[in-house]
PDB file of C-alpha atoms in Angstrom:
ATOM      1  CA  MET Y   1     142.214  35.854 -68.914  1.00  0.00           C
ATOM      2  CA  THR Y   2     142.949  39.120 -70.690  1.00  0.00           C
ATOM      3  CA  ALA Y   3     144.369  42.228 -69.037  1.00  0.00           C
ATOM      4  CA  ALA Y   4     141.767  44.620 -67.646  1.00  0.00           C
ATOM      5  CA  ASP Y   5     141.643  48.403 -67.665  1.00  0.00           C
ATOM      6  CA  PHE Y   6     140.583  49.551 -64.189  1.00  0.00           C
ATOM      7  CA  THR Y   7     138.673  52.611 -65.394  1.00  0.00           C
ATOM      8  CA  THR Y   8     136.647  50.428 -67.750  1.00  0.00           C
ATOM      9  CA  ILE Y   9     135.763  47.687 -65.276  1.00  0.00           C
ATOM     10  CA  ALA Y  10     135.098  50.117 -62.391  1.00  0.00           C
ATOM     11  CA  GLU Y  11     132.488  52.001 -64.482  1.00  0.00           C
ATOM     12  CA  LEU Y  12     132.892  55.206 -62.481  1.00  0.00           C
ATOM     13  CA  ARG Y  13     130.164  57.549 -63.760  1.00  0.00           C
ATOM     14  CA  GLN Y  14     129.674  61.031 -62.345  1.00  0.00           C
ATOM     15  CA  SER Y  15     126.383  61.240 -64.255  1.00  0.00           C
ATOM     16  CA  LEU Y  16     124.869  58.663 -61.873  1.00  0.00           C
ATOM     17  CA  ILE Y  17     125.488  60.722 -58.716  1.00  0.00           C
ATOM     18  CA  ARG Y  18     122.034  61.967 -57.742  1.00  0.00           C
ATOM     19  CA  LYS Y  19     120.994  64.934 -55.584  1.00  0.00           C
ATOM     20  CA  ALA Y  20     117.587  66.186 -54.501  1.00  0.00           C
ATOM     21  CA  LEU Y  21     117.948  69.677 -55.969  1.00  0.00           C
ATOM     22  CA  ARG Y  22     114.252  70.204 -55.271  1.00  0.00           C
ATOM     23  CA  TYR Y  23     111.842  67.993 -53.398  1.00  0.00           C
ATOM     24  CA  ALA Y  24     108.243  67.991 -52.262  1.00  0.00           C
ATOM     25  CA  ILE Y  25     106.136  65.967 -49.821  1.00  0.00           C
ATOM     26  CA  PHE Y  26     102.452  65.196 -50.324  1.00  0.00           C
ATOM     27  CA  ALA Y  27      99.942  63.576 -47.960  1.00  0.00           C
ATOM     28  CA  ALA Y  28      96.484  62.118 -48.465  1.00  0.00           C
ATOM     29  CA  ASP Y  29      93.926  60.261 -46.424  1.00  0.00           C
ATOM     30  CA  ALA Y  30      93.741  56.495 -46.807  1.00  0.00           C
ATOM     31  CA  SER Y  31      90.540  56.965 -48.827  1.00  0.00           C
ATOM     32  CA  ALA Y  32      92.486  58.620 -51.672  1.00  0.00           C
ATOM     33  CA  ALA Y  33      93.753  56.519 -54.547  1.00  0.00           C
ATOM     34  CA  ALA Y  34      97.224  55.042 -54.233  1.00  0.00           C
ATOM     35  CA  VAL Y  35      99.836  56.243 -56.697  1.00  0.00           C
ATOM     36  CA  THR Y  36     100.550  53.447 -59.177  1.00  0.00           C
ATOM     37  CA  THR Y  37     101.824  55.226 -62.312  1.00  0.00           C
ATOM     38  CA  PRO Y  38     103.585  58.529 -61.551  1.00  0.00           C
ATOM     39  CA  PHE Y  39     105.100  58.568 -65.076  1.00  0.00           C
ATOM     40  CA  ASP Y  40     103.754  57.960 -68.566  1.00  0.00           C
ATOM     41  CA  VAL Y  41     105.422  55.636 -71.072  1.00  0.00           C
ATOM     42  CA  ASP Y  42     107.853  58.394 -72.063  1.00  0.00           C
ATOM     43  CA  GLY Y  43     108.934  59.146 -68.500  1.00  0.00           C
ATOM     44  CA  ILE Y  44     106.888  62.360 -68.123  1.00  0.00           C
ATOM     45  CA  LEU Y  45     105.778  63.104 -64.554  1.00  0.00           C
ATOM     46  CA  GLN Y  46     101.981  62.939 -64.202  1.00  0.00           C
ATOM     47  CA  THR Y  47      99.531  64.840 -61.998  1.00  0.00           C
ATOM     48  CA  LEU Y  48      98.671  63.316 -58.630  1.00  0.00           C
ATOM     49  CA  PRO Y  49      95.361  61.652 -57.789  1.00  0.00           C
ATOM     50  CA  ALA Y  50      92.749  63.790 -56.045  1.00  0.00           C
ATOM     51  CA  GLY Y  51      93.235  64.315 -52.322  1.00  0.00           C
ATOM     52  CA  TYR Y  52      97.033  64.718 -52.154  1.00  0.00           C
ATOM     53  CA  VAL Y  53      97.966  67.885 -50.237  1.00  0.00           C
ATOM     54  CA  PRO Y  54     101.467  69.466 -50.369  1.00  0.00           C
ATOM     55  CA  VAL Y  55     103.370  69.806 -47.111  1.00  0.00           C
ATOM     56  CA  GLY Y  56     105.275  72.854 -48.385  1.00  0.00           C
ATOM     57  CA  TYR Y  57     108.583  74.149 -47.086  1.00  0.00           C
ATOM     58  CA  THR Y  58     110.647  72.006 -44.735  1.00  0.00           C
ATOM     59  CA  THR Y  59     113.868  72.660 -42.861  1.00  0.00           C
ATOM     60  CA  SER Y  60     117.113  72.284 -44.786  1.00  0.00           C
ATOM     61  CA  ASP Y  61     117.627  68.840 -43.249  1.00  0.00           C
ATOM     62  CA  GLY Y  62     115.109  67.615 -45.844  1.00  0.00           C
ATOM     63  CA  VAL Y  63     113.555  64.173 -45.600  1.00  0.00           C
ATOM     64  CA  THR Y  64     115.314  61.313 -43.839  1.00  0.00           C
ATOM     65  CA  PHE Y  65     114.315  57.790 -44.834  1.00  0.00           C
ATOM     66  CA  SER Y  66     115.382  55.359 -42.145  1.00  0.00           C
ATOM     67  CA  GLY Y  67     115.235  51.602 -41.942  1.00  0.00           C
ATOM     68  CA  ASP Y  68     115.147  49.341 -38.920  1.00  0.00           C
ATOM     69  CA  LEU Y  69     116.462  45.901 -39.844  1.00  0.00           C
ATOM     70  CA  SER Y  70     116.870  43.025 -37.416  1.00  0.00           C
ATOM     71  CA  ASN Y  71     117.911  39.434 -38.027  1.00  0.00           C
ATOM     72  CA  SER Y  72     117.411  36.270 -36.025  1.00  0.00           C
ATOM     73  CA  ASP Y  73     120.655  34.299 -35.842  1.00  0.00           C
ATOM     74  CA  VAL Y  74     121.233  30.619 -35.161  1.00  0.00           C
ATOM     75  CA  GLU Y  75     124.436  29.934 -33.250  1.00  0.00           C
ATOM     76  CA  SER Y  76     126.160  26.571 -33.231  1.00  0.00           C
ATOM     77  CA  GLY Y  77     128.836  25.123 -31.013  1.00  0.00           C
ATOM     78  CA  GLN Y  78     131.017  24.207 -33.982  1.00  0.00           C
ATOM     79  CA  SER Y  79     131.165  27.718 -35.495  1.00  0.00           C
ATOM     80  CA  ALA Y  80     132.309  31.112 -34.245  1.00  0.00           C
ATOM     81  CA  SER Y  81     129.929  32.770 -36.711  1.00  0.00           C
ATOM     82  CA  PRO Y  82     126.166  32.253 -36.920  1.00  0.00           C
ATOM     83  CA  THR Y  83     125.317  29.222 -39.040  1.00  0.00           C
ATOM     84  CA  ARG Y  84     121.994  30.687 -40.138  1.00  0.00           C
ATOM     85  CA  SER Y  85     120.372  34.114 -40.149  1.00  0.00           C
ATOM     86  CA  ASP Y  86     116.841  35.144 -41.114  1.00  0.00           C
ATOM     87  CA  VAL Y  87     115.251  38.581 -41.453  1.00  0.00           C
ATOM     88  CA  GLU Y  88     113.020  39.183 -38.451  1.00  0.00           C
ATOM     89  CA  THR Y  89     111.861  42.780 -39.060  1.00  0.00           C
ATOM     90  CA  ASP Y  90     112.529  45.322 -41.812  1.00  0.00           C
ATOM     91  CA  THR Y  91     110.663  48.604 -41.362  1.00  0.00           C
ATOM     92  CA  GLN Y  92     110.869  51.954 -43.159  1.00  0.00           C
ATOM     93  CA  THR Y  93     110.215  55.410 -41.728  1.00  0.00           C
ATOM     94  CA  ALA Y  94     110.298  58.963 -43.089  1.00  0.00           C
ATOM     95  CA  GLN Y  95     111.086  61.992 -40.937  1.00  0.00           C
ATOM     96  CA  TRP Y  96     110.879  65.686 -41.814  1.00  0.00           C
ATOM     97  CA  VAL Y  97     110.205  69.061 -40.198  1.00  0.00           C
ATOM     98  CA  PRO Y  98     107.646  71.293 -41.955  1.00  0.00           C
ATOM     99  CA  GLN Y  99     108.114  75.053 -41.673  1.00  0.00           C
ATOM    100  CA  GLU Y 100     104.702  76.174 -42.931  1.00  0.00           C
ATOM    101  CA  THR Y 101     101.555  76.337 -40.872  1.00  0.00           C
ATOM    102  CA  ASN Y 102      99.355  74.777 -43.531  1.00  0.00           C
ATOM    103  CA  ALA Y 103      96.661  72.109 -43.541  1.00  0.00           C
ATOM    104  CA  ALA Y 104      98.997  69.220 -44.297  1.00  0.00           C
ATOM    105  CA  ALA Y 105     101.654  70.161 -41.722  1.00  0.00           C
ATOM    106  CA  VAL Y 106      99.113  70.654 -38.929  1.00  0.00           C
ATOM    107  CA  ALA Y 107      97.044  67.590 -39.806  1.00  0.00           C
ATOM    108  CA  LEU Y 108     100.058  65.292 -39.956  1.00  0.00           C
ATOM    109  CA  TYR Y 109     101.379  66.616 -36.646  1.00  0.00           C
ATOM    110  CA  GLU Y 110      98.068  66.641 -34.789  1.00  0.00           C
ATOM    111  CA  ASN Y 111      96.745  63.416 -36.356  1.00  0.00           C
ATOM    112  CA  LEU Y 112      93.786  65.160 -38.027  1.00  0.00           C
ATOM    113  CA  PRO Y 113      92.044  64.035 -41.218  1.00  0.00           C
ATOM    114  CA  LEU Y 114      93.032  65.854 -44.402  1.00  0.00           C
ATOM    115  CA  SER Y 115      89.522  65.798 -45.827  1.00  0.00           C
ATOM    116  CA  GLY Y 116      85.954  65.246 -44.710  1.00  0.00           C
ATOM    117  CA  VAL Y 117      84.642  65.511 -41.158  1.00  0.00           C
ATOM    118  CA  GLY Y 118      87.206  66.922 -38.771  1.00  0.00           C
ATOM    119  CA  ALA Y 119      89.456  68.339 -41.476  1.00  0.00           C
ATOM    120  CA  LEU Y 120      90.685  71.920 -41.216  1.00  0.00           C
ATOM    121  CA  PRO Y 121      88.718  74.472 -43.277  1.00  0.00           C
ATOM    122  CA  VAL Y 122      90.186  76.274 -46.275  1.00  0.00           C
ATOM    123  CA  LEU Y 123      93.100  78.466 -45.244  1.00  0.00           C
ATOM    124  CA  GLY Y 124      91.826  81.846 -43.992  1.00  0.00           C
ATOM    125  CA  SER Y 125      88.143  81.021 -44.480  1.00  0.00           C
ATOM    126  CA  ALA Y 126      87.462  80.281 -40.814  1.00  0.00           C
ATOM    127  CA  ALA Y 127      89.204  79.686 -37.513  1.00  0.00           C
ATOM    128  CA  TRP Y 128      91.327  76.572 -37.243  1.00  0.00           C
ATOM    129  CA  THR Y 129      90.665  74.705 -34.021  1.00  0.00           C
ATOM    130  CA  TRP Y 130      91.214  71.174 -32.781  1.00  0.00           C
ATOM    131  CA  SER Y 131      91.171  69.341 -29.466  1.00  0.00           C
ATOM    132  CA  ARG Y 132      93.173  66.393 -28.276  1.00  0.00           C
ATOM    133  CA  PRO Y 133      90.893  63.341 -28.140  1.00  0.00           C
ATOM    134  CA  LYS Y 134      90.697  61.157 -25.049  1.00  0.00           C
ATOM    135  CA  THR Y 135      91.667  58.167 -27.185  1.00  0.00           C
ATOM    136  CA  PRO Y 136      93.870  59.088 -30.168  1.00  0.00           C
ATOM    137  CA  PRO Y 137      92.608  57.515 -33.407  1.00  0.00           C
ATOM    138  CA  THR Y 138      94.733  55.205 -35.492  1.00  0.00           C
ATOM    139  CA  ARG Y 139      94.883  57.218 -38.710  1.00  0.00           C
ATOM    140  CA  TYR Y 140      96.732  55.803 -41.710  1.00  0.00           C
ATOM    141  CA  ARG Y 141      97.907  58.110 -44.509  1.00  0.00           C
ATOM    142  CA  ARG Y 142      99.198  57.900 -48.004  1.00  0.00           C
ATOM    143  CA  LEU Y 143     102.514  59.731 -48.377  1.00  0.00           C
ATOM    144  CA  LEU Y 144     104.331  60.697 -51.560  1.00  0.00           C
ATOM    145  CA  PHE Y 145     107.849  62.103 -51.846  1.00  0.00           C
ATOM    146  CA  ILE Y 146     109.214  63.551 -55.104  1.00  0.00           C
ATOM    147  CA  ALA Y 147     112.826  64.662 -55.615  1.00  0.00           C
ATOM    148  CA  GLU Y 148     114.003  66.442 -58.750  1.00  0.00           C
ATOM    149  CA  ASP Y 149     117.551  66.289 -60.117  1.00  0.00           C
ATOM    150  CA  LEU Y 150     119.021  67.213 -63.502  1.00  0.00           C
ATOM    151  CA  ASN Y 151     120.928  65.334 -66.159  1.00  0.00           C
ATOM    152  CA  LYS Y 152     124.094  67.436 -66.316  1.00  0.00           C
ATOM    153  CA  ALA Y 153     124.672  66.722 -69.998  1.00  0.00           C
ATOM    154  CA  THR Y 154     121.168  67.508 -71.278  1.00  0.00           C
ATOM    155  CA  GLY Y 155     119.642  69.662 -68.550  1.00  0.00           C
ATOM    156  CA  ASN Y 156     116.527  67.471 -68.501  1.00  0.00           C
ATOM    157  CA  PRO Y 157     114.934  66.554 -65.149  1.00  0.00           C
ATOM    158  CA  ILE Y 158     115.343  63.247 -63.342  1.00  0.00           C
ATOM    159  CA  TYR Y 159     112.773  62.367 -60.696  1.00  0.00           C
ATOM    160  CA  ILE Y 160     112.950  60.009 -57.732  1.00  0.00           C
ATOM    161  CA  VAL Y 161     109.487  59.181 -56.394  1.00  0.00           C
ATOM    162  CA  LYS Y 162     108.776  57.286 -53.169  1.00  0.00           C
ATOM    163  CA  HIS Y 163     105.264  56.262 -52.175  1.00  0.00           C
ATOM    164  CA  MET Y 164     104.165  54.971 -48.788  1.00  0.00           C
ATOM    165  CA  PRO Y 165     100.635  53.775 -49.533  1.00  0.00           C
ATOM    166  CA  SER Y 166      99.907  53.145 -45.850  1.00  0.00           C
ATOM    167  CA  ALA Y 167     101.790  55.161 -43.230  1.00  0.00           C
ATOM    168  CA  LEU Y 168     101.133  55.795 -39.566  1.00  0.00           C
ATOM    169  CA  ARG Y 169     102.499  58.562 -37.341  1.00  0.00           C
ATOM    170  CA  SER Y 170     105.150  57.007 -35.101  1.00  0.00           C
ATOM    171  CA  GLY Y 171     106.731  60.110 -33.590  1.00  0.00           C
ATOM    172  CA  ARG Y 172     106.647  63.872 -33.435  1.00  0.00           C
ATOM    173  CA  GLU Y 173     109.117  66.489 -32.258  1.00  0.00           C
ATOM    174  CA  ASP Y 174     108.523  69.272 -29.764  1.00  0.00           C
ATOM    175  CA  GLU Y 175     106.667  72.325 -31.008  1.00  0.00           C
ATOM    176  CA  GLN Y 176     108.680  75.304 -29.810  1.00  0.00           C
ATOM    177  CA  TRP Y 177     107.714  78.967 -29.907  1.00  0.00           C
ATOM    178  CA  THR Y 178     110.601  81.433 -30.080  1.00  0.00           C
ATOM    179  CA  ARG Y 179     111.354  84.795 -31.677  1.00  0.00           C
ATOM    180  CA  THR Y 180     114.442  83.435 -33.412  1.00  0.00           C
ATOM    181  CA  SER Y 181     112.942  80.525 -35.344  1.00  0.00           C
ATOM    182  CA  GLU Y 182     109.810  79.461 -37.153  1.00  0.00           C
ATOM    183  CA  ILE Y 183     107.185  77.304 -35.458  1.00  0.00           C
ATOM    184  CA  SER Y 184     107.935  73.833 -36.791  1.00  0.00           C
ATOM    185  CA  ARG Y 185     106.121  70.536 -36.399  1.00  0.00           C
ATOM    186  CA  GLY Y 186     108.535  67.668 -37.052  1.00  0.00           C
ATOM    187  CA  VAL Y 187     107.007  64.250 -37.576  1.00  0.00           C
ATOM    188  CA  THR Y 188     108.026  60.672 -38.235  1.00  0.00           C
ATOM    189  CA  TYR Y 189     105.813  58.276 -40.156  1.00  0.00           C
ATOM    190  CA  GLN Y 190     106.286  54.519 -40.435  1.00  0.00           C
ATOM    191  CA  ALA Y 191     105.291  52.603 -43.541  1.00  0.00           C
ATOM    192  CA  TYR Y 192     102.984  49.597 -43.356  1.00  0.00           C
ATOM    193  CA  ILE Y 193     101.927  47.031 -45.936  1.00  0.00           C
ATOM    194  CA  ASP Y 194      99.059  48.140 -48.143  1.00  0.00           C
ATOM    195  CA  ASP Y 195      96.659  45.263 -48.799  1.00  0.00           C
ATOM    196  CA  VAL Y 196      96.024  46.223 -52.430  1.00  0.00           C
ATOM    197  CA  LEU Y 197      99.582  47.071 -53.492  1.00  0.00           C
ATOM    198  CA  GLY Y 198     101.131  44.356 -51.307  1.00  0.00           C
ATOM    199  CA  THR Y 199     104.044  46.558 -50.218  1.00  0.00           C
ATOM    200  CA  ASP Y 200     104.874  49.318 -47.737  1.00  0.00           C
ATOM    201  CA  LEU Y 201     107.060  51.355 -50.091  1.00  0.00           C
ATOM    202  CA  VAL Y 202     107.275  51.804 -53.855  1.00  0.00           C
ATOM    203  CA  THR Y 203     110.140  53.718 -55.508  1.00  0.00           C
ATOM    204  CA  TRP Y 204     110.423  54.974 -59.080  1.00  0.00           C
ATOM    205  CA  ILE Y 205     113.271  56.739 -60.906  1.00  0.00           C
ATOM    206  CA  ASP Y 206     112.380  58.232 -64.283  1.00  0.00           C
ATOM    207  CA  GLY Y 207     112.046  61.443 -66.244  1.00  0.00           C
ATOM    208  CA  PRO Y 208     113.392  62.831 -69.528  1.00  0.00           C
ATOM    209  CA  GLY Y 209     116.885  63.155 -68.059  1.00  0.00           C
ATOM    210  CA  TRP Y 210     116.786  59.519 -66.946  1.00  0.00           C
ATOM    211  CA  ARG Y 211     115.813  58.394 -70.433  1.00  0.00           C
ATOM    212  CA  ASP Y 212     118.775  60.415 -71.779  1.00  0.00           C
ATOM    213  CA  LEU Y 213     121.100  58.014 -69.922  1.00  0.00           C
ATOM    214  CA  GLU Y 214     120.119  55.099 -72.175  1.00  0.00           C
ATOM    215  CA  PRO Y 215     123.350  53.810 -73.738  1.00  0.00           C
ATOM    216  CA  LEU Y 216     123.893  54.733 -77.378  1.00  0.00           C
ATOM    217  CA  SER Y 217     124.217  51.819 -79.761  1.00  0.00           C
ATOM    218  CA  ASN Y 218     127.671  50.659 -80.833  1.00  0.00           C
ATOM    219  CA  GLU Y 219     128.328  50.662 -84.538  1.00  0.00           C
ATOM    220  CA  VAL Y 220     128.450  47.226 -86.176  1.00  0.00           C
ATOM    221  CA  GLN Y 221     129.942  46.601 -89.605  1.00  0.00           C
ATOM    222  CA  SER Y 222     130.085  43.313 -91.478  1.00  0.00           C
ATOM    223  CA  ILE Y 223     132.927  42.192 -93.777  1.00  0.00           C
ATOM    224  CA  ALA Y 224     131.847  39.571 -96.298  1.00  0.00           C
ATOM    225  CA  ILE Y 225     133.861  37.841 -99.024  1.00  0.00           C
ATOM    226  CA  THR Y 226     132.037  36.511-102.071  1.00  0.00           C
ATOM    227  CA  GLY Y 227     133.174  34.576-105.119  1.00  0.00           C
ATOM    228  CA  GLY Y 228     134.877  31.711-103.268  1.00  0.00           C
ATOM    229  CA  PRO Y 229     138.558  32.805-103.457  1.00  0.00           C
ATOM    230  CA  THR Y 230     141.263  30.257-102.746  1.00  0.00           C
ATOM    231  CA  GLY Y 231     144.095  32.663-101.998  1.00  0.00           C
ATOM    232  CA  GLY Y 232     145.195  36.274-101.709  1.00  0.00           C
ATOM    233  CA  THR Y 233     144.621  39.044 -99.203  1.00  0.00           C
ATOM    234  CA  TYR Y 234     142.631  42.219 -98.641  1.00  0.00           C
ATOM    235  CA  THR Y 235     143.017  45.416 -96.649  1.00  0.00           C
ATOM    236  CA  LEU Y 236     140.601  47.589 -94.704  1.00  0.00           C
ATOM    237  CA  THR Y 237     140.743  51.388 -94.640  1.00  0.00           C
ATOM    238  CA  TYR Y 238     139.253  53.301 -91.710  1.00  0.00           C
ATOM    239  CA  SER Y 239     139.256  57.120 -91.654  1.00  0.00           C
ATOM    240  CA  GLY Y 240     142.305  57.348 -93.897  1.00  0.00           C
ATOM    241  CA  GLN Y 241     144.382  54.593 -92.319  1.00  0.00           C
ATOM    242  CA  THR Y 242     144.832  51.195 -93.966  1.00  0.00           C
ATOM    243  CA  THR Y 243     145.528  47.880 -92.305  1.00  0.00           C
ATOM    244  CA  ALA Y 244     148.256  45.422 -93.159  1.00  0.00           C
ATOM    245  CA  ALA Y 245     147.258  42.627 -95.561  1.00  0.00           C
ATOM    246  CA  ILE Y 246     144.581  40.310 -94.134  1.00  0.00           C
ATOM    247  CA  PRO Y 247     144.497  36.695 -95.426  1.00  0.00           C
ATOM    248  CA  TYR Y 248     141.513  35.613 -97.537  1.00  0.00           C
ATOM    249  CA  ASN Y 249     140.768  32.923 -94.938  1.00  0.00           C
ATOM    250  CA  ALA Y 250     141.313  35.133 -91.867  1.00  0.00           C
ATOM    251  CA  THR Y 251     139.668  34.419 -88.555  1.00  0.00           C
ATOM    252  CA  ALA Y 252     137.822  37.054 -86.544  1.00  0.00           C
ATOM    253  CA  ALA Y 253     140.857  37.340 -84.259  1.00  0.00           C
ATOM    254  CA  GLN Y 254     143.138  38.124 -87.210  1.00  0.00           C
ATOM    255  CA  VAL Y 255     140.823  40.867 -88.434  1.00  0.00           C
ATOM    256  CA  ARG Y 256     140.667  42.356 -84.931  1.00  0.00           C
ATOM    257  CA  THR Y 257     144.468  42.366 -84.667  1.00  0.00           C
ATOM    258  CA  ALA Y 258     144.775  44.168 -88.012  1.00  0.00           C
ATOM    259  CA  LEU Y 259     142.229  46.840 -87.053  1.00  0.00           C
ATOM    260  CA  ALA Y 260     143.627  47.341 -83.540  1.00  0.00           C
ATOM    261  CA  ALA Y 261     147.032  48.091 -85.087  1.00  0.00           C
ATOM    262  CA  LEU Y 262     145.612  51.286 -86.608  1.00  0.00           C
ATOM    263  CA  SER Y 263     146.362  54.315 -84.449  1.00  0.00           C
ATOM    264  CA  ASN Y 264     142.870  55.749 -84.961  1.00  0.00           C
ATOM    265  CA  ILE Y 265     141.290  52.533 -83.614  1.00  0.00           C
ATOM    266  CA  GLY Y 266     143.730  51.017 -81.129  1.00  0.00           C
ATOM    267  CA  THR Y 267     143.582  48.083 -78.740  1.00  0.00           C
ATOM    268  CA  GLY Y 268     140.275  47.456 -76.992  1.00  0.00           C
ATOM    269  CA  ASN Y 269     138.157  49.550 -79.322  1.00  0.00           C
ATOM    270  CA  VAL Y 270     136.867  46.823 -81.650  1.00  0.00           C
ATOM    271  CA  THR Y 271     135.606  43.300 -81.174  1.00  0.00           C
ATOM    272  CA  CYS Y 272     135.265  40.811 -84.023  1.00  0.00           C
ATOM    273  CA  THR Y 273     133.042  37.760 -84.234  1.00  0.00           C
ATOM    274  CA  GLY Y 274     131.948  35.329 -86.903  1.00  0.00           C
ATOM    275  CA  GLY Y 275     134.221  34.051 -89.627  1.00  0.00           C
ATOM    276  CA  PRO Y 276     136.439  32.557 -90.704  1.00  0.00           C
ATOM    277  CA  HIS Y 277     136.583  33.937 -94.227  1.00  0.00           C
ATOM    278  CA  PRO Y 278     135.689  33.347 -96.939  1.00  0.00           C
ATOM    279  CA  GLY Y 279     132.727  31.195 -95.959  1.00  0.00           C
ATOM    280  CA  SER Y 280     131.395  33.428 -93.168  1.00  0.00           C
ATOM    281  CA  PRO Y 281     131.383  37.211 -92.667  1.00  0.00           C
ATOM    282  CA  VAL Y 282     133.409  38.765 -89.879  1.00  0.00           C
ATOM    283  CA  VAL Y 283     131.329  41.139 -87.762  1.00  0.00           C
ATOM    284  CA  VAL Y 284     133.169  44.173 -86.351  1.00  0.00           C
ATOM    285  CA  THR Y 285     131.701  46.004 -83.332  1.00  0.00           C
ATOM    286  CA  PHE Y 286     133.235  49.329 -82.316  1.00  0.00           C
ATOM    287  CA  THR Y 287     133.654  49.472 -78.538  1.00  0.00           C
ATOM    288  CA  GLY Y 288     135.741  51.207 -75.873  1.00  0.00           C
ATOM    289  CA  ALA Y 289     136.625  54.743 -76.932  1.00  0.00           C
ATOM    290  CA  LEU Y 290     134.534  54.289 -80.086  1.00  0.00           C
ATOM    291  CA  ALA Y 291     131.449  52.933 -78.304  1.00  0.00           C
ATOM    292  CA  GLY Y 292     128.156  54.700 -78.977  1.00  0.00           C
ATOM    293  CA  THR Y 293     129.716  56.640 -81.858  1.00  0.00           C
ATOM    294  CA  ASP Y 294     128.660  56.979 -85.474  1.00  0.00           C
ATOM    295  CA  VAL Y 295     132.017  55.986 -86.959  1.00  0.00           C
ATOM    296  CA  ALA Y 296     133.100  56.051 -90.582  1.00  0.00           C
ATOM    297  CA  GLN Y 297     132.306  52.974 -92.627  1.00  0.00           C
ATOM    298  CA  MET Y 298     135.384  50.970 -93.548  1.00  0.00           C
ATOM    299  CA  THR Y 299     136.271  50.284 -97.155  1.00  0.00           C
ATOM    300  CA  ALA Y 300     138.008  47.194 -98.495  1.00  0.00           C
ATOM    301  CA  THR Y 301     140.603  46.709-101.202  1.00  0.00           C
ATOM    302  CA  ALA Y 302     140.909  43.118-102.424  1.00  0.00           C
ATOM    303  CA  SER Y 303     143.844  41.201-103.919  1.00  0.00           C
ATOM    304  CA  LEU Y 304     142.113  37.819-104.007  1.00  0.00           C
ATOM    305  CA  THR Y 305     142.866  34.867-106.262  1.00  0.00           C
ATOM    306  CA  GLY Y 306     140.892  31.852-107.418  1.00  0.00           C
ATOM    307  CA  GLY Y 307     137.143  31.482-107.337  1.00  0.00           C
ATOM    308  CA  THR Y 308     134.786  33.499-109.508  1.00  0.00           C
ATOM    309  CA  SER Y 309     135.276  37.282-109.428  1.00  0.00           C
ATOM    310  CA  PRO Y 310     135.946  37.358-105.651  1.00  0.00           C
ATOM    311  CA  THR Y 311     135.210  40.620-103.839  1.00  0.00           C
ATOM    312  CA  VAL Y 312     135.143  42.022-100.306  1.00  0.00           C
ATOM    313  CA  ALA Y 313     132.146  44.095 -99.213  1.00  0.00           C
ATOM    314  CA  VAL Y 314     131.734  46.110 -96.010  1.00  0.00           C
ATOM    315  CA  THR Y 315     128.238  47.006 -94.838  1.00  0.00           C
ATOM    316  CA  THR Y 316     126.989  48.851 -91.750  1.00  0.00           C
ATOM    317  CA  THR Y 317     124.383  46.716 -90.031  1.00  0.00           C
ATOM    318  CA  THR Y 318     123.931  48.907 -86.931  1.00  0.00           C
ATOM    319  CA  PRO Y 319     124.737  52.634 -87.064  1.00  0.00           C
ATOM    320  CA  GLY Y 320     126.497  53.882 -83.953  1.00  0.00           C
ATOM    321  CA  GLY Y 321     125.202  56.623 -81.716  1.00  0.00           C
ATOM    322  CA  ALA Y 322     121.520  55.908 -82.247  1.00  0.00           C
TER     323      ALA Y 322
END
């Protein structure tokens, strides 16, 4: 095995640390369409289906997604650890505390419909009133959560979207009236399997800033010898530096060693495949510090013997940085 560089193998990338710089919660009745394609093919966020109502401002605690996971273990007399374990339950909940007194916040807290019979009228158009029923209805919702972050390098948005296509209120906090704080209506909703989608939670990550993270292509150059030489050497020049003489019948490893000896390339920044010369080209891929970069094309100077007018040609087969 070859020596490893820790920074390279650890792949520590600050650009992949996400934050919800802005977020929004939307709710809809079960009769509304489920969200199946929140982005187009280019990663652009799309408008929501009809019936989704924004929850508005929430407390600074944001949204907490919690999971309740339990396993069923098999214990055996010959082992101190369980000899088998199977998932018994795996549930997902979302909890948040709205700060606005709007239709979505009240309906989610009081278990009212968001549309149709029993729904609250348009804000300010009439009195809002509701009564606690003798038998509370089982009212499933569709919930959508959207968080927006930014790609630090490009400034383009990255979105994280979570959709609970079938959610049921499983808890609510106390509603407290005080001069020192807003009237809030904290709720917890549990996700349940939707028959059509076949899942209780769908998550997407996309957006222009996400697409900007696609790795840039590494430059690939091919070194081919023609004319069937039987002896001699050649050199490669990269950005003003020239390699030591490379044998006419060099292997890919010999070409890599010659290139890595150049101070403007260095060890670990090129890989070579193919060969050996002169029958097969040697393919050079720029990696490491030169990965994803449009590097200069190498040039070759030949001192080959034998054969018929032997030459060395370097061609770029994949431009870097694209």
